């Protein structure tokens, strides 16, 4: 199926707006979430028990986006329902509480944070958290990190978690766990923005212990609690975690490898098609975007960017493979943020601008025929004759080198 010129233009216009919203989605109330394999494993492995895990990912992999989605969901069941509805469990209507939030985000979603805490207070009834709990904890940790000398971060993290409850005094995580058990309650803390804590020389010497202790010691403490009523999800940068946990890091990473936010070429194409289908539902016809193979995703996206960079029968690169290669780093890794930004800038149109099409070939199918094809599909563009410079000449609407 091939879209008409009008359909293409309308799809591009809508896709630009959708991509722009997704770029800033960390700071808005968007609850849309693509159910990736890592997200499915997160909810599948926490079907009947509170999650206790570290979610690793590179910068731009979507950690903060998922953190915000959990806050919007307010309870674990609601989050599971977004990711994989059939995995919802009756005994996991557990409130999600922001223990720490990125300082770059907190001002943008302050209402979301407050609403999440209010919902938690309703469900827990006699355990109350302050609405600015995340901000209070950030300031407290920041003060600890500015103190001279090594700190006992193991005790400090336990103290921070226990003191987050404003109307009860818990001396230990074990005491909090027992209190929750007597009232048949559970809760899940989530942490993001640990990298924001590193902004001075003094803090530079502390952050490794802060991260290492949280991800290893505190997480192990929670697993050994008798009743298992306290969940914790830590969103952490993979590069920072690897720097902090030098000893046996491979073993640590393997423990959480199922939850790592990695974007394979297939997942990247899935994200591109998922967003495009929101702009034009025809892109979701006769395909299950969430389970489709890489080849099926490539085929469907040909309606958006063509099969090849040139004509379908040309020797030009395959569009999907070229885009994936262009967005990947030297190790072949790519991130969700880059995919969304590509869609945004590729569909951006500003009045009065000029588009220069330049090649290094005399081939007609890559030069004038490609221009004619583009103009035929985009009625809002027209050809402008450029002034030839020395050594250049015009030939069939193309400015060519005379050499």
mmCIF file of C-alpha atoms in Angstrom:
data_model
loop_
_atom_site.group_PDB
_atom_site.id
_atom_site.type_symbol
_atom_site.label_atom_id
_atom_site.label_comp_id
_atom_site.label_asym_id
_atom_site.label_seq_id
_atom_site.Cartn_x
_atom_site.Cartn_y
_atom_site.Cartn_z
ATOM 1 C CA UNK A 1 0.000 0.000 0.000
ATOM 2 C CA UNK A 2 1.250 3.503 -0.849
ATOM 3 C CA UNK A 3 -0.069 6.654 0.759
ATOM 4 C CA UNK A 4 -1.271 9.597 -1.301
ATOM 5 C CA UNK A 5 0.707 12.838 -1.208
ATOM 6 C CA UNK A 6 -1.960 14.392 1.035
ATOM 7 C CA UNK A 7 -1.876 11.385 3.392
ATOM 8 C CA UNK A 8 1.905 11.568 3.558
ATOM 9 C CA UNK A 9 1.868 15.263 4.401
ATOM 10 C CA UNK A 10 -0.797 14.826 7.088
ATOM 11 C CA UNK A 11 1.013 11.835 8.598
ATOM 12 C CA UNK A 12 4.291 13.761 8.676
ATOM 13 C CA UNK A 13 2.601 16.751 10.309
ATOM 14 C CA UNK A 14 0.994 14.653 13.043
ATOM 15 C CA UNK A 15 4.108 12.551 13.583
ATOM 16 C CA UNK A 16 6.150 15.693 14.143
ATOM 17 C CA UNK A 17 3.798 16.771 16.927
ATOM 18 C CA UNK A 18 3.780 13.307 18.506
ATOM 19 C CA UNK A 19 7.568 13.042 18.403
ATOM 20 C CA UNK A 20 7.908 16.515 19.901
ATOM 21 C CA UNK A 21 5.602 15.535 22.757
ATOM 22 C CA UNK A 22 7.577 12.354 23.360
ATOM 23 C CA UNK A 23 10.881 14.260 23.490
ATOM 24 C CA UNK A 24 9.473 16.253 26.388
ATOM 25 C CA UNK A 25 7.336 13.399 27.742
ATOM 26 C CA UNK A 26 9.453 13.154 30.892
ATOM 27 C CA UNK A 27 8.020 16.520 31.854
ATOM 28 C CA UNK A 28 4.388 16.114 30.806
ATOM 29 C CA UNK A 29 1.498 13.882 31.823
ATOM 30 C CA UNK A 30 1.787 11.487 28.884
ATOM 31 C CA UNK A 31 1.071 7.924 30.050
ATOM 32 C CA UNK A 32 1.751 6.192 26.747
ATOM 33 C CA UNK A 33 4.329 3.448 27.072
ATOM 34 C CA UNK A 34 5.674 0.995 24.501
ATOM 35 C CA UNK A 35 5.716 -2.457 26.067
ATOM 36 C CA UNK A 36 9.278 -3.635 25.380
ATOM 37 C CA UNK A 37 10.741 -7.017 26.342
ATOM 38 C CA UNK A 38 12.601 -5.565 29.320
ATOM 39 C CA UNK A 39 9.379 -4.013 30.683
ATOM 40 C CA UNK A 40 7.522 -7.293 30.239
ATOM 41 C CA UNK A 41 10.215 -9.113 32.222
ATOM 42 C CA UNK A 42 10.040 -6.494 34.965
ATOM 43 C CA UNK A 43 6.318 -7.105 35.509
ATOM 44 C CA UNK A 44 6.452 -10.874 34.929
ATOM 45 C CA UNK A 45 9.111 -11.349 37.591
ATOM 46 C CA UNK A 46 7.142 -9.277 40.087
ATOM 47 C CA UNK A 47 3.710 -10.792 39.619
ATOM 48 C CA UNK A 48 3.122 -11.851 43.227
ATOM 49 C CA UNK A 49 6.000 -10.204 45.112
ATOM 50 C CA UNK A 50 7.106 -6.598 45.365
ATOM 51 C CA UNK A 51 9.900 -5.762 42.885
ATOM 52 C CA UNK A 52 13.409 -5.387 44.290
ATOM 53 C CA UNK A 53 15.636 -4.551 41.358
ATOM 54 C CA UNK A 54 18.054 -2.186 39.667
ATOM 55 C CA UNK A 55 17.049 -1.053 36.175
ATOM 56 C CA UNK A 56 20.202 -0.199 34.244
ATOM 57 C CA UNK A 57 20.399 1.825 31.047
ATOM 58 C CA UNK A 58 22.504 4.312 29.154
ATOM 59 C CA UNK A 59 21.677 8.002 29.068
ATOM 60 C CA UNK A 60 18.635 8.405 26.832
ATOM 61 C CA UNK A 61 17.500 4.783 27.168
ATOM 62 C CA UNK A 62 14.202 5.744 28.813
ATOM 63 C CA UNK A 63 14.886 5.272 32.547
ATOM 64 C CA UNK A 64 13.283 8.540 33.637
ATOM 65 C CA UNK A 65 10.401 8.026 31.199
ATOM 66 C CA UNK A 66 9.576 4.680 32.854
ATOM 67 C CA UNK A 67 10.036 6.192 36.319
ATOM 68 C CA UNK A 68 7.495 8.873 35.427
ATOM 69 C CA UNK A 69 5.123 6.239 34.019
ATOM 70 C CA UNK A 70 5.245 4.353 37.318
ATOM 71 C CA UNK A 71 4.381 7.539 39.195
ATOM 72 C CA UNK A 72 1.449 8.182 36.888
ATOM 73 C CA UNK A 73 0.242 4.602 37.406
ATOM 74 C CA UNK A 74 0.379 5.161 41.217
ATOM 75 C CA UNK A 75 0.074 1.424 41.978
ATOM 76 C CA UNK A 76 1.962 -1.636 40.766
ATOM 77 C CA UNK A 77 -1.173 -3.251 39.338
ATOM 78 C CA UNK A 78 -1.919 -0.141 37.302
ATOM 79 C CA UNK A 79 1.613 -0.157 35.884
ATOM 80 C CA UNK A 80 1.376 -3.869 35.069
ATOM 81 C CA UNK A 81 -1.933 -3.200 33.314
ATOM 82 C CA UNK A 82 -0.164 -0.727 30.994
ATOM 83 C CA UNK A 83 2.681 -3.125 30.174
ATOM 84 C CA UNK A 84 0.994 -6.538 30.125
ATOM 85 C CA UNK A 85 -2.659 -6.558 31.262
ATOM 86 C CA UNK A 86 -2.910 -10.343 31.533
ATOM 87 C CA UNK A 87 -0.266 -10.330 34.290
ATOM 88 C CA UNK A 88 -2.303 -8.239 36.747
ATOM 89 C CA UNK A 89 -2.457 -9.895 40.180
ATOM 90 C CA UNK A 90 -5.209 -9.315 42.730
ATOM 91 C CA UNK A 91 -2.756 -9.044 45.631
ATOM 92 C CA UNK A 92 -0.450 -6.469 44.021
ATOM 93 C CA UNK A 93 -2.544 -3.304 44.331
ATOM 94 C CA UNK A 94 0.554 -1.821 45.974
ATOM 95 C CA UNK A 95 1.281 1.935 46.108
ATOM 96 C CA UNK A 96 4.372 3.340 44.361
ATOM 97 C CA UNK A 97 6.251 6.011 46.315
ATOM 98 C CA UNK A 98 8.951 8.348 44.907
ATOM 99 C CA UNK A 99 11.844 8.101 47.369
ATOM 100 C CA UNK A 100 14.121 10.170 45.129
ATOM 101 C CA UNK A 101 13.467 12.060 41.887
ATOM 102 C CA UNK A 102 15.783 13.634 39.323
ATOM 103 C CA UNK A 103 16.177 17.328 40.084
ATOM 104 C CA UNK A 104 15.849 18.028 36.361
ATOM 105 C CA UNK A 105 12.404 16.452 36.479
ATOM 106 C CA UNK A 106 10.941 17.260 39.877
ATOM 107 C CA UNK A 107 9.786 20.773 38.963
ATOM 108 C CA UNK A 108 8.063 19.516 35.805
ATOM 109 C CA UNK A 109 6.042 16.719 37.405
ATOM 110 C CA UNK A 110 5.526 18.069 40.892
ATOM 111 C CA UNK A 111 1.768 17.452 40.668
ATOM 112 C CA UNK A 112 2.335 13.864 39.532
ATOM 113 C CA UNK A 113 4.627 13.296 42.517
ATOM 114 C CA UNK A 114 2.082 14.779 44.935
ATOM 115 C CA UNK A 115 -0.784 12.731 43.501
ATOM 116 C CA UNK A 116 1.255 9.537 43.739
ATOM 117 C CA UNK A 117 2.065 10.220 47.416
ATOM 118 C CA UNK A 118 -1.576 11.096 48.180
ATOM 119 C CA UNK A 119 -2.728 7.808 46.668
ATOM 120 C CA UNK A 120 -0.116 5.927 48.689
ATOM 121 C CA UNK A 121 -1.297 7.609 51.896
ATOM 122 C CA UNK A 122 -4.896 6.593 51.146
ATOM 123 C CA UNK A 123 -3.975 2.956 50.573
ATOM 124 C CA UNK A 124 -1.582 2.670 53.519
ATOM 125 C CA UNK A 125 -3.952 4.629 55.812
ATOM 126 C CA UNK A 126 -1.863 4.891 58.984
ATOM 127 C CA UNK A 127 1.500 5.308 57.253
ATOM 128 C CA UNK A 128 1.892 8.848 55.970
ATOM 129 C CA UNK A 129 4.470 10.306 53.590
ATOM 130 C CA UNK A 130 5.043 14.009 53.010
ATOM 131 C CA UNK A 131 4.157 15.169 49.480
ATOM 132 C CA UNK A 132 7.657 16.546 48.953
ATOM 133 C CA UNK A 133 9.346 13.365 50.217
ATOM 134 C CA UNK A 134 11.571 13.052 47.133
ATOM 135 C CA UNK A 135 12.838 16.613 47.409
ATOM 136 C CA UNK A 136 13.456 16.283 51.147
ATOM 137 C CA UNK A 137 15.480 13.126 50.600
ATOM 138 C CA UNK A 138 17.546 14.721 47.846
ATOM 139 C CA UNK A 139 18.506 17.616 50.130
ATOM 140 C CA UNK A 140 19.333 15.224 52.947
ATOM 141 C CA UNK A 141 21.585 13.039 50.788
ATOM 142 C CA UNK A 142 23.183 16.138 49.287
ATOM 143 C CA UNK A 143 24.084 17.336 52.787
ATOM 144 C CA UNK A 144 25.542 13.962 53.708
ATOM 145 C CA UNK A 145 27.674 13.938 50.572
ATOM 146 C CA UNK A 146 29.143 17.355 51.391
ATOM 147 C CA UNK A 147 30.467 16.168 54.734
ATOM 148 C CA UNK A 148 34.193 15.491 54.932
ATOM 149 C CA UNK A 149 35.393 11.919 55.217
ATOM 150 C CA UNK A 150 33.771 8.610 54.393
ATOM 151 C CA UNK A 151 30.167 8.158 55.481
ATOM 152 C CA UNK A 152 28.377 5.004 56.599
ATOM 153 C CA UNK A 153 26.057 4.951 53.617
ATOM 154 C CA UNK A 154 24.593 1.579 54.507
ATOM 155 C CA UNK A 155 23.130 2.985 57.745
ATOM 156 C CA UNK A 156 22.266 6.289 56.108
ATOM 157 C CA UNK A 157 20.188 4.707 53.345
ATOM 158 C CA UNK A 158 18.254 2.659 55.900
ATOM 159 C CA UNK A 159 17.722 5.798 57.962
ATOM 160 C CA UNK A 160 16.525 7.761 54.915
ATOM 161 C CA UNK A 161 14.000 5.060 53.984
ATOM 162 C CA UNK A 162 12.675 4.670 57.529
ATOM 163 C CA UNK A 163 12.484 8.419 58.177
ATOM 164 C CA UNK A 164 10.484 8.931 54.968
ATOM 165 C CA UNK A 165 7.414 7.920 56.956
ATOM 166 C CA UNK A 166 6.358 11.120 58.702
ATOM 167 C CA UNK A 167 3.901 9.800 61.304
ATOM 168 C CA UNK A 168 5.720 6.670 62.489
ATOM 169 C CA UNK A 169 9.215 6.097 63.847
ATOM 170 C CA UNK A 170 10.917 2.984 62.517
ATOM 171 C CA UNK A 171 14.336 2.038 63.838
ATOM 172 C CA UNK A 172 15.011 -0.411 61.011
ATOM 173 C CA UNK A 173 13.719 -1.802 57.739
ATOM 174 C CA UNK A 174 12.831 -4.985 59.594
ATOM 175 C CA UNK A 175 10.586 -3.033 61.950
ATOM 176 C CA UNK A 176 8.855 -1.313 59.022
ATOM 177 C CA UNK A 177 8.394 -4.678 57.304
ATOM 178 C CA UNK A 178 6.806 -6.168 60.431
ATOM 179 C CA UNK A 179 4.517 -3.154 60.879
ATOM 180 C CA UNK A 180 3.292 -3.513 57.289
ATOM 181 C CA UNK A 181 2.708 -7.240 57.785
ATOM 182 C CA UNK A 182 0.444 -6.671 60.780
ATOM 183 C CA UNK A 183 -1.690 -4.391 58.622
ATOM 184 C CA UNK A 184 -1.463 -6.608 55.527
ATOM 185 C CA UNK A 185 0.118 -3.799 53.505
ATOM 186 C CA UNK A 186 2.984 -3.543 51.035
ATOM 187 C CA UNK A 187 4.748 -0.602 49.399
ATOM 188 C CA UNK A 188 7.223 0.055 46.603
ATOM 189 C CA UNK A 189 9.826 2.832 46.668
ATOM 190 C CA UNK A 190 11.305 4.065 43.382
ATOM 191 C CA UNK A 191 14.539 6.026 42.956
ATOM 192 C CA UNK A 192 15.802 8.056 39.995
ATOM 193 C CA UNK A 193 18.232 10.948 39.536
ATOM 194 C CA UNK A 194 21.231 9.605 41.451
ATOM 195 C CA UNK A 195 23.540 11.216 38.877
ATOM 196 C CA UNK A 196 22.194 14.642 39.921
ATOM 197 C CA UNK A 197 23.945 14.233 43.258
ATOM 198 C CA UNK A 198 27.399 14.635 41.712
ATOM 199 C CA UNK A 199 28.017 18.384 41.401
ATOM 200 C CA UNK A 200 31.070 19.113 43.546
ATOM 201 C CA UNK A 201 34.557 17.746 44.214
ATOM 202 C CA UNK A 202 33.478 16.552 47.643
ATOM 203 C CA UNK A 203 30.501 14.709 46.179
ATOM 204 C CA UNK A 204 32.695 13.260 43.440
ATOM 205 C CA UNK A 205 34.538 11.309 46.152
ATOM 206 C CA UNK A 206 31.281 10.047 47.711
ATOM 207 C CA UNK A 207 28.926 9.069 44.901
ATOM 208 C CA UNK A 208 30.459 5.657 44.243
ATOM 209 C CA UNK A 209 29.749 4.544 47.798
ATOM 210 C CA UNK A 210 26.265 6.081 47.612
ATOM 211 C CA UNK A 211 25.401 4.079 44.506
ATOM 212 C CA UNK A 212 27.219 0.863 45.419
ATOM 213 C CA UNK A 213 25.686 0.666 48.889
ATOM 214 C CA UNK A 214 22.166 1.312 47.601
ATOM 215 C CA UNK A 215 22.295 -1.149 44.715
ATOM 216 C CA UNK A 216 24.021 -3.939 46.608
ATOM 217 C CA UNK A 217 23.780 -3.700 50.393
ATOM 218 C CA UNK A 218 20.349 -2.089 50.767
ATOM 219 C CA UNK A 219 18.845 -4.255 48.039
ATOM 220 C CA UNK A 220 20.167 -7.379 49.785
ATOM 221 C CA UNK A 221 18.777 -6.164 53.125
ATOM 222 C CA UNK A 222 15.307 -5.903 51.573
ATOM 223 C CA UNK A 223 15.516 -9.407 50.124
ATOM 224 C CA UNK A 224 16.291 -10.875 53.541
ATOM 225 C CA UNK A 225 13.373 -9.201 55.293
ATOM 226 C CA UNK A 226 11.141 -11.806 56.906
ATOM 227 C CA UNK A 227 7.851 -10.706 55.315
ATOM 228 C CA UNK A 228 9.043 -9.077 52.094
ATOM 229 C CA UNK A 229 6.646 -6.135 52.196
ATOM 230 C CA UNK A 230 9.060 -3.419 51.016
ATOM 231 C CA UNK A 231 9.865 -3.122 47.326
ATOM 232 C CA UNK A 232 12.553 -0.942 45.775
ATOM 233 C CA UNK A 233 13.279 -0.072 42.149
ATOM 234 C CA UNK A 234 16.474 1.872 41.452
ATOM 235 C CA UNK A 235 16.953 3.469 38.019
ATOM 236 C CA UNK A 236 20.684 3.847 37.441
ATOM 237 C CA UNK A 237 23.050 4.800 34.645
ATOM 238 C CA UNK A 238 24.954 1.715 33.526
ATOM 239 C CA UNK A 239 28.260 3.559 33.095
ATOM 240 C CA UNK A 240 28.086 5.077 36.586
ATOM 241 C CA UNK A 241 27.107 1.770 38.176
ATOM 242 C CA UNK A 242 29.991 0.008 36.451
ATOM 243 C CA UNK A 243 32.363 2.674 37.790
ATOM 244 C CA UNK A 244 30.973 2.364 41.334
ATOM 245 C CA UNK A 245 30.918 -1.434 41.511
ATOM 246 C CA UNK A 246 34.380 -2.437 40.374
ATOM 247 C CA UNK A 247 34.495 -5.825 42.077
ATOM 248 C CA UNK A 248 32.350 -8.552 40.488
ATOM 249 C CA UNK A 249 30.460 -6.042 38.335
ATOM 250 C CA UNK A 250 29.741 -8.665 35.670
ATOM 251 C CA UNK A 251 27.978 -10.778 38.295
ATOM 252 C CA UNK A 252 25.986 -7.745 39.454
ATOM 253 C CA UNK A 253 24.932 -6.812 35.909
ATOM 254 C CA UNK A 254 23.950 -10.390 35.116
ATOM 255 C CA UNK A 255 21.603 -10.343 38.100
ATOM 256 C CA UNK A 256 19.585 -7.551 36.467
ATOM 257 C CA UNK A 257 20.291 -8.223 32.792
ATOM 258 C CA UNK A 258 16.650 -9.106 32.049
ATOM 259 C CA UNK A 259 15.586 -5.582 33.058
ATOM 260 C CA UNK A 260 18.331 -3.630 31.307
ATOM 261 C CA UNK A 261 16.997 -0.992 28.917
ATOM 262 C CA UNK A 262 18.592 -1.956 25.610
ATOM 263 C CA UNK A 263 17.292 -0.933 22.214
ATOM 264 C CA UNK A 264 17.974 -3.521 19.545
ATOM 265 C CA UNK A 265 17.350 -2.635 15.874
ATOM 266 C CA UNK A 266 14.022 -4.477 16.062
ATOM 267 C CA UNK A 267 12.940 -2.571 19.193
ATOM 268 C CA UNK A 268 14.019 0.722 17.603
ATOM 269 C CA UNK A 269 11.873 0.028 14.532
ATOM 270 C CA UNK A 270 9.035 -1.046 16.812
ATOM 271 C CA UNK A 271 9.199 2.304 18.582
ATOM 272 C CA UNK A 272 9.251 4.172 15.259
ATOM 273 C CA UNK A 273 6.206 2.268 13.957
ATOM 274 C CA UNK A 274 4.356 2.586 17.287
ATOM 275 C CA UNK A 275 4.703 6.366 17.163
ATOM 276 C CA UNK A 276 3.856 6.563 13.456
ATOM 277 C CA UNK A 277 0.704 4.489 13.968
ATOM 278 C CA UNK A 278 -0.481 7.116 16.427
ATOM 279 C CA UNK A 279 -0.182 9.665 13.607
ATOM 280 C CA UNK A 280 -1.929 7.426 11.071
ATOM 281 C CA UNK A 281 -3.731 4.202 12.146
ATOM 282 C CA UNK A 282 -3.147 2.661 8.713
ATOM 283 C CA UNK A 283 0.391 1.862 9.912
ATOM 284 C CA UNK A 284 -1.070 -0.601 12.422
ATOM 285 C CA UNK A 285 -3.299 -2.388 9.906
ATOM 286 C CA UNK A 286 -2.664 -6.139 9.633
ATOM 287 C CA UNK A 287 0.273 -6.093 12.054
ATOM 288 C CA UNK A 288 0.727 -6.576 15.791
ATOM 289 C CA UNK A 289 3.352 -3.923 16.460
ATOM 290 C CA UNK A 290 4.267 -5.353 19.873
ATOM 291 C CA UNK A 291 5.126 -8.826 18.542
ATOM 292 C CA UNK A 292 6.027 -8.233 14.881
ATOM 293 C CA UNK A 293 9.379 -9.417 13.529
ATOM 294 C CA UNK A 294 12.080 -7.009 12.425
ATOM 295 C CA UNK A 295 11.359 -7.800 8.749
ATOM 296 C CA UNK A 296 7.644 -7.119 9.223
ATOM 297 C CA UNK A 297 8.390 -3.812 10.937
ATOM 298 C CA UNK A 298 10.777 -2.781 8.136
ATOM 299 C CA UNK A 299 8.149 -3.629 5.519
ATOM 300 C CA UNK A 300 5.448 -1.579 7.230
ATOM 301 C CA UNK A 301 7.719 1.431 7.686
ATOM 302 C CA UNK A 302 8.394 1.556 3.940
ATOM 303 C CA UNK A 303 5.176 3.575 3.730
ATOM 304 C CA UNK A 304 6.862 6.211 5.862
ATOM 305 C CA UNK A 305 10.414 6.445 4.537
ATOM 306 C CA UNK A 306 10.485 4.199 1.480
ATOM 307 C CA UNK A 307 12.242 0.895 0.911
ATOM 308 C CA UNK A 308 15.530 2.536 -0.056
ATOM 309 C CA UNK A 309 17.062 5.972 0.098
ATOM 310 C CA UNK A 310 16.627 6.097 -3.665
ATOM 311 C CA UNK A 311 14.101 4.328 -5.911
ATOM 312 C CA UNK A 312 13.044 0.842 -4.825
ATOM 313 C CA UNK A 313 15.094 -0.773 -7.592
ATOM 314 C CA UNK A 314 18.156 1.441 -7.103
ATOM 315 C CA UNK A 315 21.427 0.397 -5.532
ATOM 316 C CA UNK A 316 20.937 2.822 -2.655
ATOM 317 C CA UNK A 317 20.961 1.673 0.970
ATOM 318 C CA UNK A 318 17.907 0.116 2.622
ATOM 319 C CA UNK A 319 16.162 2.984 4.459
ATOM 320 C CA UNK A 320 15.503 1.186 7.747
ATOM 321 C CA UNK A 321 19.006 -0.263 7.996
ATOM 322 C CA UNK A 322 20.634 3.047 7.095
ATOM 323 C CA UNK A 323 18.608 4.914 9.740
ATOM 324 C CA UNK A 324 19.468 2.354 12.426
ATOM 325 C CA UNK A 325 23.156 2.495 11.484
ATOM 326 C CA UNK A 326 23.162 6.307 11.478
ATOM 327 C CA UNK A 327 21.616 6.466 14.956
ATOM 328 C CA UNK A 328 23.844 3.793 16.507
ATOM 329 C CA UNK A 329 27.126 4.478 18.261
ATOM 330 C CA UNK A 330 30.441 2.782 17.488
ATOM 331 C CA UNK A 331 29.416 -0.278 19.505
ATOM 332 C CA UNK A 332 26.142 -0.657 17.620
ATOM 333 C CA UNK A 333 24.027 0.634 20.530
ATOM 334 C CA UNK A 334 21.165 3.090 20.074
ATOM 335 C CA UNK A 335 18.799 4.808 22.482
ATOM 336 C CA UNK A 336 15.094 5.585 22.518
ATOM 337 C CA UNK A 337 15.719 9.317 22.791
ATOM 338 C CA UNK A 338 17.724 9.326 19.536
ATOM 339 C CA UNK A 339 14.983 7.476 17.657
ATOM 340 C CA UNK A 340 12.332 9.942 18.804
ATOM 341 C CA UNK A 341 14.520 12.939 18.012
ATOM 342 C CA UNK A 342 15.231 11.560 14.556
ATOM 343 C CA UNK A 343 11.501 11.295 13.833
ATOM 344 C CA UNK A 344 10.980 14.813 15.125
ATOM 345 C CA UNK A 345 13.697 16.484 13.060
ATOM 346 C CA UNK A 346 13.017 14.353 9.975
ATOM 347 C CA UNK A 347 9.389 15.517 9.965
ATOM 348 C CA UNK A 348 10.023 19.111 10.962
ATOM 349 C CA UNK A 349 8.933 21.711 8.426
ATOM 350 C CA UNK A 350 9.415 25.410 8.787
ATOM 351 C CA UNK A 351 8.068 27.949 6.322
ATOM 352 C CA UNK A 352 10.606 29.807 4.204
ATOM 353 C CA UNK A 353 13.298 27.127 4.484
ATOM 354 C CA UNK A 354 15.286 25.524 1.678
ATOM 355 C CA UNK A 355 16.163 21.878 1.173
ATOM 356 C CA UNK A 356 19.395 21.147 -0.694
ATOM 357 C CA UNK A 357 19.683 17.709 -2.292
ATOM 358 C CA UNK A 358 23.287 16.889 -3.128
ATOM 359 C CA UNK A 359 24.783 13.658 -4.492
ATOM 360 C CA UNK A 360 28.148 12.410 -5.727
ATOM 361 C CA UNK A 361 26.803 10.676 -8.838
ATOM 362 C CA UNK A 362 25.573 11.412 -12.383
ATOM 363 C CA UNK A 363 22.984 8.632 -12.200
ATOM 364 C CA UNK A 364 19.556 9.878 -13.317
ATOM 365 C CA UNK A 365 17.662 7.639 -10.898
ATOM 366 C CA UNK A 366 19.580 9.182 -8.021
ATOM 367 C CA UNK A 367 19.510 12.765 -9.294
ATOM 368 C CA UNK A 368 16.723 14.288 -11.411
ATOM 369 C CA UNK A 369 14.365 11.295 -11.122
ATOM 370 C CA UNK A 370 14.725 11.339 -7.356
ATOM 371 C CA UNK A 371 13.938 15.072 -7.330
ATOM 372 C CA UNK A 372 10.893 14.553 -9.563
ATOM 373 C CA UNK A 373 9.676 11.749 -7.320
ATOM 374 C CA UNK A 374 10.043 13.912 -4.210
ATOM 375 C CA UNK A 375 8.205 16.861 -5.797
ATOM 376 C CA UNK A 376 5.440 14.530 -6.907
ATOM 377 C CA UNK A 377 4.860 13.422 -3.325
ATOM 378 C CA UNK A 378 5.283 16.819 -1.681
ATOM 379 C CA UNK A 379 3.090 19.446 -3.309
ATOM 380 C CA UNK A 380 4.160 22.057 -0.752
ATOM 381 C CA UNK A 381 7.715 22.054 -2.142
ATOM 382 C CA UNK A 382 8.863 23.629 -5.429
ATOM 383 C CA UNK A 383 12.127 23.753 -7.316
ATOM 384 C CA UNK A 384 14.319 26.837 -6.963
ATOM 385 C CA UNK A 385 16.970 27.416 -9.608
ATOM 386 C CA UNK A 386 20.295 28.135 -7.914
ATOM 387 C CA UNK A 387 22.905 30.410 -9.475
ATOM 388 C CA UNK A 388 25.726 28.304 -10.964
ATOM 389 C CA UNK A 389 29.231 29.000 -9.725
ATOM 390 C CA UNK A 390 32.469 28.467 -11.646
ATOM 391 C CA UNK A 391 32.840 24.917 -12.907
ATOM 392 C CA UNK A 392 29.092 24.156 -12.611
ATOM 393 C CA UNK A 393 26.326 23.932 -15.210
ATOM 394 C CA UNK A 394 22.583 23.240 -15.306
ATOM 395 C CA UNK A 395 21.279 20.021 -16.832
ATOM 396 C CA UNK A 396 17.654 18.942 -16.469
ATOM 397 C CA UNK A 397 17.005 20.838 -13.248
ATOM 398 C CA UNK A 398 20.263 19.591 -11.720
ATOM 399 C CA UNK A 399 23.316 21.670 -11.029
ATOM 400 C CA UNK A 400 26.275 19.546 -12.119
ATOM 401 C CA UNK A 401 30.020 19.759 -11.968
ATOM 402 C CA UNK A 402 31.625 20.217 -15.397
ATOM 403 C CA UNK A 403 34.477 17.888 -14.471
#
